[in-house]
mmCIF file of C-alpha atoms in Angstrom:
data_model
loop_
_atom_site.group_PDB
_atom_site.id
_atom_site.type_symbol
_atom_site.label_atom_id
_atom_site.label_comp_id
_atom_site.label_asym_id
_atom_site.label_seq_id
_atom_site.Cartn_x
_atom_site.Cartn_y
_atom_site.Cartn_z
ATOM 1 C CA MET A 1 -1.315 22.837 -47.103
ATOM 2 C CA GLY A 2 -2.297 20.287 -44.046
ATOM 3 C CA ILE A 3 -0.070 22.583 -41.460
ATOM 4 C CA LEU A 4 -1.306 26.140 -42.985
ATOM 5 C CA ALA A 5 -4.723 24.597 -42.136
ATOM 6 C CA PHE A 6 -3.739 23.545 -38.728
ATOM 7 C CA ILE A 7 -3.036 27.335 -38.106
ATOM 8 C CA PRO A 8 -6.411 28.460 -37.467
ATOM 9 C CA ILE A 9 -7.284 25.801 -34.815
ATOM 10 C CA TYR A 10 -4.218 26.960 -32.687
ATOM 11 C CA PHE A 11 -5.680 30.620 -32.790
ATOM 12 C CA SER A 12 -9.348 29.045 -32.103
ATOM 13 C CA GLU A 13 -9.827 31.160 -29.170
ATOM 14 C CA TYR A 14 -9.546 34.197 -31.144
ATOM 15 C CA ILE A 15 -11.480 33.264 -34.417
ATOM 16 C CA HIS A 16 -14.371 31.733 -32.771
ATOM 17 C CA SER A 17 -16.038 30.184 -35.580
ATOM 18 C CA PHE A 18 -17.480 26.950 -35.406
ATOM 19 C CA ILE A 19 -17.610 26.288 -39.191
ATOM 20 C CA PHE A 20 -14.258 27.655 -39.758
ATOM 21 C CA ILE A 21 -12.700 25.575 -37.044
ATOM 22 C CA MET A 22 -14.320 22.393 -38.056
ATOM 23 C CA ALA A 23 -13.455 23.042 -41.806
ATOM 24 C CA SER A 24 -9.786 23.726 -40.949
ATOM 25 C CA GLY A 25 -9.284 20.673 -38.643
ATOM 26 C CA THR A 26 -10.922 18.450 -41.592
ATOM 27 C CA ILE A 27 -8.661 19.986 -44.477
ATOM 28 C CA SER A 28 -5.776 19.809 -42.168
ATOM 29 C CA GLY A 29 -6.084 15.991 -41.033
ATOM 30 C CA PHE A 30 -7.101 14.739 -44.726
ATOM 31 C CA SER A 31 -4.210 16.931 -46.052
ATOM 32 C CA LEU A 32 -1.611 15.146 -43.517
ATOM 33 C CA VAL A 33 -3.089 11.668 -43.845
ATOM 34 C CA SER A 34 -3.174 12.069 -47.862
ATOM 35 C CA PHE A 35 0.538 13.403 -47.980
ATOM 36 C CA SER A 36 1.714 10.530 -45.632
ATOM 37 C CA ILE A 37 0.038 8.075 -48.032
ATOM 38 C CA PHE A 38 0.493 9.689 -51.718
ATOM 39 C CA VAL A 39 3.737 11.238 -51.751
ATOM 40 C CA ASN A 40 6.191 9.966 -54.140
ATOM 41 C CA LYS A 41 8.561 7.494 -52.766
ATOM 42 C CA GLY A 42 11.668 9.172 -54.576
ATOM 43 C CA TRP A 43 10.957 12.249 -53.098
ATOM 44 C CA LYS A 44 13.901 13.962 -51.480
ATOM 45 C CA GLY A 45 12.245 15.612 -48.421
ATOM 46 C CA PHE A 46 11.877 12.144 -46.585
ATOM 47 C CA ARG A 47 15.018 10.829 -45.492
ATOM 48 C CA GLY A 48 15.780 6.969 -44.899
ATOM 49 C CA LYS A 49 13.893 4.144 -46.339
ATOM 50 C CA ASN A 50 10.870 5.593 -48.515
ATOM 51 C CA GLY A 51 10.707 7.977 -45.580
ATOM 52 C CA LEU A 52 8.682 5.672 -43.411
ATOM 53 C CA PRO A 53 9.104 7.497 -40.088
ATOM 54 C CA MET A 54 8.153 10.915 -41.515
ATOM 55 C CA ARG A 55 4.860 9.049 -43.184
ATOM 56 C CA ILE A 56 4.030 7.775 -39.832
ATOM 57 C CA ILE A 57 4.587 10.888 -38.258
ATOM 58 C CA PHE A 58 2.606 13.107 -40.689
ATOM 59 C CA GLY A 59 -0.178 10.550 -40.838
ATOM 60 C CA GLY A 60 -0.313 9.895 -37.237
ATOM 61 C CA ILE A 61 -0.963 13.858 -36.643
ATOM 62 C CA GLY A 62 -3.386 13.964 -39.279
ATOM 63 C CA VAL A 63 -5.421 10.954 -37.851
ATOM 64 C CA ALA A 64 -5.200 12.692 -34.291
ATOM 65 C CA VAL A 65 -6.403 16.073 -36.032
ATOM 66 C CA LEU A 66 -9.199 13.993 -37.785
ATOM 67 C CA ILE A 67 -10.508 12.583 -34.368
ATOM 68 C CA MET A 68 -10.546 16.311 -32.838
ATOM 69 C CA SER A 69 -12.446 17.430 -35.802
ATOM 70 C CA HIS A 70 -14.802 14.539 -35.541
ATOM 71 C CA PHE A 71 -16.484 16.134 -32.637
ATOM 72 C CA PHE A 72 -17.619 19.035 -34.497
ATOM 73 C CA TRP A 73 -18.909 17.056 -37.261
ATOM 74 C CA VAL A 74 -21.159 15.101 -34.607
ATOM 75 C CA ASP A 75 -22.402 18.489 -33.618
ATOM 76 C CA PHE A 76 -22.770 19.860 -37.036
ATOM 77 C CA LEU A 77 -26.519 18.905 -37.423
ATOM 78 C CA ASN A 78 -27.024 20.768 -34.184
ATOM 79 C CA TYR A 79 -25.187 23.613 -35.415
ATOM 80 C CA ILE A 80 -27.751 24.018 -38.477
ATOM 81 C CA THR A 81 -30.752 23.448 -36.317
ATOM 82 C CA LYS A 82 -29.350 25.686 -33.581
ATOM 83 C CA ASN A 83 -30.123 22.856 -31.083
ATOM 84 C CA TYR A 84 -28.232 23.880 -28.336
ATOM 85 C CA SER A 85 -27.603 22.153 -24.799
ATOM 86 C CA THR A 86 -27.839 24.327 -21.781
ATOM 87 C CA LEU A 87 -26.387 24.394 -18.299
ATOM 88 C CA GLU A 88 -27.865 26.886 -16.034
ATOM 89 C CA GLY A 89 -26.993 27.355 -12.259
ATOM 90 C CA VAL A 90 -24.130 28.437 -9.856
ATOM 91 C CA PRO A 91 -20.828 26.797 -10.866
ATOM 92 C CA SER A 92 -19.589 24.300 -8.163
ATOM 93 C CA GLU A 93 -16.212 24.958 -9.370
ATOM 94 C CA VAL A 94 -14.313 28.054 -11.359
ATOM 95 C CA GLU A 95 -11.004 27.719 -12.675
ATOM 96 C CA TYR A 96 -9.099 30.851 -14.043
ATOM 97 C CA PHE A 97 -5.377 30.239 -15.529
ATOM 98 C CA PRO A 98 -3.651 33.502 -16.535
ATOM 99 C CA PRO A 99 -1.886 33.830 -19.584
ATOM 100 C CA SER A 100 1.720 32.342 -19.744
ATOM 101 C CA GLY A 101 4.205 32.842 -22.496
ATOM 102 C CA LYS A 102 3.196 29.551 -24.089
ATOM 103 C CA THR A 103 -0.762 30.011 -23.564
ATOM 104 C CA GLY A 104 -3.426 32.594 -23.377
ATOM 105 C CA GLU A 105 -5.849 32.750 -20.679
ATOM 106 C CA SER A 106 -8.256 30.114 -19.650
ATOM 107 C CA PHE A 107 -11.461 30.157 -17.695
ATOM 108 C CA PHE A 108 -13.437 26.940 -16.904
ATOM 109 C CA VAL A 109 -16.535 26.468 -15.111
ATOM 110 C CA THR A 110 -18.169 23.650 -13.907
ATOM 111 C CA VAL A 111 -21.852 23.598 -13.848
ATOM 112 C CA GLU A 112 -24.043 20.188 -13.119
ATOM 113 C CA GLY A 113 -20.773 18.225 -13.340
ATOM 114 C CA VAL A 114 -19.922 19.533 -16.881
ATOM 115 C CA ARG A 115 -16.634 21.458 -16.856
ATOM 116 C CA LEU A 116 -16.656 23.992 -19.961
ATOM 117 C CA PRO A 117 -13.820 26.162 -21.070
ATOM 118 C CA LEU A 118 -15.693 29.946 -21.318
ATOM 119 C CA THR A 119 -14.417 31.316 -24.773
ATOM 120 C CA PRO A 120 -14.046 34.424 -25.158
ATOM 121 C CA VAL A 121 -12.865 34.566 -21.343
ATOM 122 C CA PRO A 122 -15.373 36.803 -19.271
ATOM 123 C CA ASN A 123 -14.227 40.213 -17.593
ATOM 124 C CA VAL A 124 -14.958 38.945 -14.172
ATOM 125 C CA SER A 125 -12.430 37.511 -11.470
ATOM 126 C CA GLU A 126 -12.377 33.789 -10.239
ATOM 127 C CA GLU A 127 -13.787 35.183 -6.764
ATOM 128 C CA GLU A 128 -16.564 37.153 -8.514
ATOM 129 C CA ALA A 129 -17.860 34.193 -10.733
ATOM 130 C CA GLU A 130 -17.988 31.710 -8.037
ATOM 131 C CA GLY A 131 -21.372 33.004 -6.469
ATOM 132 C CA ARG A 132 -22.965 33.990 -9.851
ATOM 133 C CA TYR A 133 -25.469 32.155 -11.840
ATOM 134 C CA PHE A 134 -24.418 31.015 -15.353
ATOM 135 C CA VAL A 135 -26.662 30.183 -18.390
ATOM 136 C CA ILE A 136 -24.369 28.382 -20.847
ATOM 137 C CA LYS A 137 -25.407 27.250 -24.389
ATOM 138 C CA TYR A 138 -23.042 24.755 -25.966
ATOM 139 C CA PHE A 139 -22.749 21.786 -27.967
ATOM 140 C CA PRO A 140 -22.494 18.722 -26.291
ATOM 141 C CA TYR A 141 -19.782 16.657 -28.176
ATOM 142 C CA SER A 142 -17.158 19.190 -28.936
ATOM 143 C CA GLN A 143 -17.941 21.549 -26.196
ATOM 144 C CA TRP A 144 -18.330 24.442 -28.212
ATOM 145 C CA ILE A 145 -19.516 27.405 -26.464
ATOM 146 C CA VAL A 146 -22.177 29.311 -28.548
ATOM 147 C CA ASP A 147 -23.307 31.832 -25.804
ATOM 148 C CA TYR A 148 -23.159 32.463 -22.143
ATOM 149 C CA LYS A 149 -24.543 34.714 -19.903
ATOM 150 C CA ILE A 150 -23.429 35.565 -16.255
ATOM 151 C CA GLU A 151 -26.155 37.046 -13.935
#
């Protein structure tokens, strides 16, 4: 269950739902940590003495996922009250990474010293975006982009 709940996090750029990603990260983290703690010691799926190495691996992955989803929980009140942080201005740095065999395309802008990944990726080239004015609404802790406009 922990691994299945982790799958939407991997596809987060396509899903783009704050609540869904927050819930799947939390469920995945708690499931993996719970599995590493409460699985029956005689279970044949673990090898070695009580499966200690596998327990540590599953527990470590679960804790890492919970740490990542923590930032979504910190921004949850901002999500409910629609209290977004806003950045406005011409970016000081624009970075575009085309899709490769392992990752999708990424587009990062730095406005007022804050570097944010724009999701979904805009339909402008890196050169076109460098001189344009951006208005970005986002959550400060998770850096979740709510909306952005390129003028």
